[in-house]
XYZ file of N, CA and C in Angstrom:
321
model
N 22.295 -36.229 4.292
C 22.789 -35.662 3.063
C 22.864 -36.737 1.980
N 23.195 -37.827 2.376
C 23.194 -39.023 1.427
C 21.988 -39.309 0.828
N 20.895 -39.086 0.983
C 19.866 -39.165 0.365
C 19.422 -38.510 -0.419
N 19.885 -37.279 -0.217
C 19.633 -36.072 -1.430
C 20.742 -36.254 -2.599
N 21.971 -37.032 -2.043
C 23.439 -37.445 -3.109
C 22.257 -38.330 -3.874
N 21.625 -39.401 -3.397
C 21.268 -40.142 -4.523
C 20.200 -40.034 -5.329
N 18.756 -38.755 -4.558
C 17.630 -38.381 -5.451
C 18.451 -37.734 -6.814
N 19.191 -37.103 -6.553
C 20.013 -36.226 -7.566
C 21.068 -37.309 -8.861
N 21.641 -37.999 -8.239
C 22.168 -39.132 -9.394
C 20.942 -39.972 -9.535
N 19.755 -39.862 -9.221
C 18.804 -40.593 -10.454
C 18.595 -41.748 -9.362
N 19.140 -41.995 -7.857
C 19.135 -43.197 -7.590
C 17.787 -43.644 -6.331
N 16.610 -43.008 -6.810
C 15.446 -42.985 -6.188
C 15.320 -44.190 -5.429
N 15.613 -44.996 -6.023
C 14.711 -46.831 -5.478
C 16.107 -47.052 -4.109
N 17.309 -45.935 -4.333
C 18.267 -46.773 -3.509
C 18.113 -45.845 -2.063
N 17.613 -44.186 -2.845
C 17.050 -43.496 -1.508
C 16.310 -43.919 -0.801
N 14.688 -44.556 -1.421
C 14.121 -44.865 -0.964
C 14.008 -45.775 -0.229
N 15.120 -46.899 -0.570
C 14.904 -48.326 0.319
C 16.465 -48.007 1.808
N 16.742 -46.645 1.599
C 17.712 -45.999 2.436
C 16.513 -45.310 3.634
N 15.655 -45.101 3.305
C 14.727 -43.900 4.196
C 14.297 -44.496 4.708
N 13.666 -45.755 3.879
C 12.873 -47.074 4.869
C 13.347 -47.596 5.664
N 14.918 -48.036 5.960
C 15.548 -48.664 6.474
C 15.724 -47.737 7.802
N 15.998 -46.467 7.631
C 16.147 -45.409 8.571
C 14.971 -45.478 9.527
N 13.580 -45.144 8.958
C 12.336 -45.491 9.128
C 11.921 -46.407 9.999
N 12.258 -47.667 9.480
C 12.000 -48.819 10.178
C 12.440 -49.205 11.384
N 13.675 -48.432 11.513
C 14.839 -48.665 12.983
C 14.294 -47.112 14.099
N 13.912 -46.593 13.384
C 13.770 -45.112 14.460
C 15.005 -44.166 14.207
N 15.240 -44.173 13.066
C 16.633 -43.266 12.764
C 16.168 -42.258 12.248
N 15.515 -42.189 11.684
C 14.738 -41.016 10.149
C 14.519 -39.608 11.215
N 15.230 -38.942 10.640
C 14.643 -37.291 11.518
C 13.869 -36.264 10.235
N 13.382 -35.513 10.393
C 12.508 -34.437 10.030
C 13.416 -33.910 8.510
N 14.828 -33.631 8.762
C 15.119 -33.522 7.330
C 15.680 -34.676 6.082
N 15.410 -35.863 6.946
C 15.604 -36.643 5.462
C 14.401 -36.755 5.001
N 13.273 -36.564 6.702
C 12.025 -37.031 5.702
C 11.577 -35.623 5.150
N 12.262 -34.519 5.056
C 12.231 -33.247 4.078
C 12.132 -33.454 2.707
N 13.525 -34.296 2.683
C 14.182 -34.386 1.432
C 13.042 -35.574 0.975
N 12.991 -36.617 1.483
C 12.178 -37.893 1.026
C 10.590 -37.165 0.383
N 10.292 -36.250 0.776
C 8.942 -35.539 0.718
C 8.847 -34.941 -1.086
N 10.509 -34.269 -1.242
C 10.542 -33.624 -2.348
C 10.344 -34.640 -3.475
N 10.560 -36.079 -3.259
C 11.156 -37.107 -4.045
C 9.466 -37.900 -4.502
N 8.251 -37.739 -3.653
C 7.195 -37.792 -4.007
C 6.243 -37.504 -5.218
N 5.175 -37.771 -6.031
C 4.852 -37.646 -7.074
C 3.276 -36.818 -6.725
N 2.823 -36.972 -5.298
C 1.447 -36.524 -5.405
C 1.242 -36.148 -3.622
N 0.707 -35.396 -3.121
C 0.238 -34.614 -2.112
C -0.150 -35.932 -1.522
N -0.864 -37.393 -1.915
C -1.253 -37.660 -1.196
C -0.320 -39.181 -1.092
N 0.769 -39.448 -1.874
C 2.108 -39.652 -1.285
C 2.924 -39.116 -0.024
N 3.032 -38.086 -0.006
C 3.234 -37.231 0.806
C 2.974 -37.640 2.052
N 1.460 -37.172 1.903
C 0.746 -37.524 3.189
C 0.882 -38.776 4.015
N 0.886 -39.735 3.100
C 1.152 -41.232 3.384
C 2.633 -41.383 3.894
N 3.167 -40.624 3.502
C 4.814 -41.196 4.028
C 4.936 -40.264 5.132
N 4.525 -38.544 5.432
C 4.131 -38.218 6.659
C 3.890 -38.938 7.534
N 2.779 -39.483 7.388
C 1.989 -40.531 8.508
C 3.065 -41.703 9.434
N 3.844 -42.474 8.077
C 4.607 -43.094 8.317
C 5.956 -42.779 9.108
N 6.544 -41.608 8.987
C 7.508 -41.444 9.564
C 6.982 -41.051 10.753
N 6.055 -40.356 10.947
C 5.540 -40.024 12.758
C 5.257 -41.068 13.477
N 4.884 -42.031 12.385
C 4.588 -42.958 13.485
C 5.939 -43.868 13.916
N 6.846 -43.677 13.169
C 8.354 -44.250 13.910
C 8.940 -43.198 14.370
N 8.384 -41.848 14.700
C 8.954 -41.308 16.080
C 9.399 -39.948 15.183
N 9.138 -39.644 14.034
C 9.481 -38.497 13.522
C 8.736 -37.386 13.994
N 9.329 -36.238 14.734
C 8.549 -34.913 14.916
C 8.869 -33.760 13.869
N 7.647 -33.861 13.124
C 7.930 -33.001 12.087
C 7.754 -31.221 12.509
N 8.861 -30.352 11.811
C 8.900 -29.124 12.257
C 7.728 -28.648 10.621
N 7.866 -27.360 10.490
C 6.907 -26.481 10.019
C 7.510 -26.690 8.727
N 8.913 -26.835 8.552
C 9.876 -27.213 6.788
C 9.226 -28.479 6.539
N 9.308 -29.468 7.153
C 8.446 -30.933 6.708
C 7.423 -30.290 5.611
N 6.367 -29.757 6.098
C 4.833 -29.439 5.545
C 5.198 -28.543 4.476
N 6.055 -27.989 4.030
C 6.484 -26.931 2.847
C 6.367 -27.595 1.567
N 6.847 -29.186 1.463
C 6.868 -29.847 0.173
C 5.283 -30.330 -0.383
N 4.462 -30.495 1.044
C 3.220 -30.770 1.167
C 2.539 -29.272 0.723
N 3.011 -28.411 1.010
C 1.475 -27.402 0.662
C 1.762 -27.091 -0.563
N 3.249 -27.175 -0.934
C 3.702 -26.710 -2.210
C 2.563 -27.700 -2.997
N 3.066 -29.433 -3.083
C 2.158 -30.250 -3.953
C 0.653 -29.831 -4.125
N 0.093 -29.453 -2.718
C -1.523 -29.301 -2.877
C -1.978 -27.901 -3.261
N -0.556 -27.262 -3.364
C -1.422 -25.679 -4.364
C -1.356 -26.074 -5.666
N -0.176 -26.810 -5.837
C 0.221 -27.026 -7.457
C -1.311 -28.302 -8.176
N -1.554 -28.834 -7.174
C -2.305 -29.908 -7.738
C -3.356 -28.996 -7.281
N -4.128 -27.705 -7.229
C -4.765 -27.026 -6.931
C -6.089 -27.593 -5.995
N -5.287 -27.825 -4.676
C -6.299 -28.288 -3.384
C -6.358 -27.065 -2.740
N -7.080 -25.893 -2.735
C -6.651 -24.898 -1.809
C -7.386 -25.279 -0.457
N -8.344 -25.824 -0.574
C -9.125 -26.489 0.910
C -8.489 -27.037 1.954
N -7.786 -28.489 0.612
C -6.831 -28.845 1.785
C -5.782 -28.250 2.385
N -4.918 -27.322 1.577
C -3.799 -26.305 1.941
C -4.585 -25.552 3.199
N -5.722 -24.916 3.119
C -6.631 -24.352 4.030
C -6.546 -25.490 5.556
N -6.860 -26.623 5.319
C -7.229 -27.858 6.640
C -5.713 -27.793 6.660
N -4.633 -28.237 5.853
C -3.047 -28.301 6.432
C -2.616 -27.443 7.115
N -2.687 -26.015 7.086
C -2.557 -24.561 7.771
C -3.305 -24.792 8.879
N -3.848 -25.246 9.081
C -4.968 -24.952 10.291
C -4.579 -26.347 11.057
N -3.976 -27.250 10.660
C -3.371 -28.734 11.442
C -2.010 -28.186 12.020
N -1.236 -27.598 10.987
C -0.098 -26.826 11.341
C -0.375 -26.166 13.037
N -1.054 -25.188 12.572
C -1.455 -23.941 14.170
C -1.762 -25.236 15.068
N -2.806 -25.784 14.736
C -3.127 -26.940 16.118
C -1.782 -27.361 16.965
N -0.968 -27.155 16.168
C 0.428 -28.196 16.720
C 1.505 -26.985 17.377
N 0.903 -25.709 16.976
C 1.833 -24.909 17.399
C 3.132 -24.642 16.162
N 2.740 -24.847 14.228
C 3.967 -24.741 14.110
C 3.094 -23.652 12.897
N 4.270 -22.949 12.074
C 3.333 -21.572 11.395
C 3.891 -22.225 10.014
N 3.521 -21.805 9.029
C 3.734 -21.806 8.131
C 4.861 -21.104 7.126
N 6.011 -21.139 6.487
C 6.862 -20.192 5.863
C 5.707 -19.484 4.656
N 5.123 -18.432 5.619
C 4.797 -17.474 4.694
C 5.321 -16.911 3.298
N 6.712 -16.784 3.298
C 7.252 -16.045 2.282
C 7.315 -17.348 1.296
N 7.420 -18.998 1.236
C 7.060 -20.005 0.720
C 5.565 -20.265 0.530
N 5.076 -20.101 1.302
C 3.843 -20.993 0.846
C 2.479 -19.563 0.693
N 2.291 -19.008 0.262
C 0.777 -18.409 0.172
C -0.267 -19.084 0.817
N -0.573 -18.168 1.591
C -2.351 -18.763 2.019
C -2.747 -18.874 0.961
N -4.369 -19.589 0.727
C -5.105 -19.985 -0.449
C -5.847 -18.541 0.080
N -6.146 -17.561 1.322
C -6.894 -16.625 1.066
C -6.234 -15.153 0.320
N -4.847 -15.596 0.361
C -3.749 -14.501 -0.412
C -4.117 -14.365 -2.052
N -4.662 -15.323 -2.259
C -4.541 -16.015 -3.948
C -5.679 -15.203 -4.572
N -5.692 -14.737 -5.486
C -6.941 -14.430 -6.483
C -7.064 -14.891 -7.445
């Protein structure tokens, strides 16, 4: 919760060097790196700090990937939203439909 206290007072650099620290030790679970996801500027930020937290032991659930498909519809990737959905199923996790639109929903 403390991390979302400080994206919200403006205090990004103190979240961030809070997530890392979490990160770095094997502390970080799936919803700070939720919140850390929202605090991103580009899909492929995102992705990069994804990467990073799995690889210190984060198992991301199906909410993780919500801030991610959100960025890559908005930055209009529907392909990749298409390959993320389909990485999702590989893993066994679904997508919040009523959040995220398929790119084949879209006209």
């Amino acid at each position: 919760m403390r991390l979302q206290a400080l994206l919200k007072a403006g205090s990004s650099h103190a979240a961030w060097e809070l997530f890392e620290g979490l990160t770095e030790r094997g502390h970080a679970d799936r919803y700070q790196l939720s919140v850390m996801l929202t605090a991103c500027t580009s899909s492929g930020e995102q992705r990069a700090l994804l990467q990073r937290a799995e690889a210190s032991g984060v198992v991301p659930s199906a909410s993780v990937f919500s801030p991610i498909l959100t960025r890559l519809q908005i930055e209009g990737r529907a392909a990749e939203v298409a390959e993320l959905q389909a990485e999702m199923e590989r893993r066994g996790l679904r997508p919040n439909t009523r959040r995220q639109p398929s790119s084949s929903s879209r006209s």
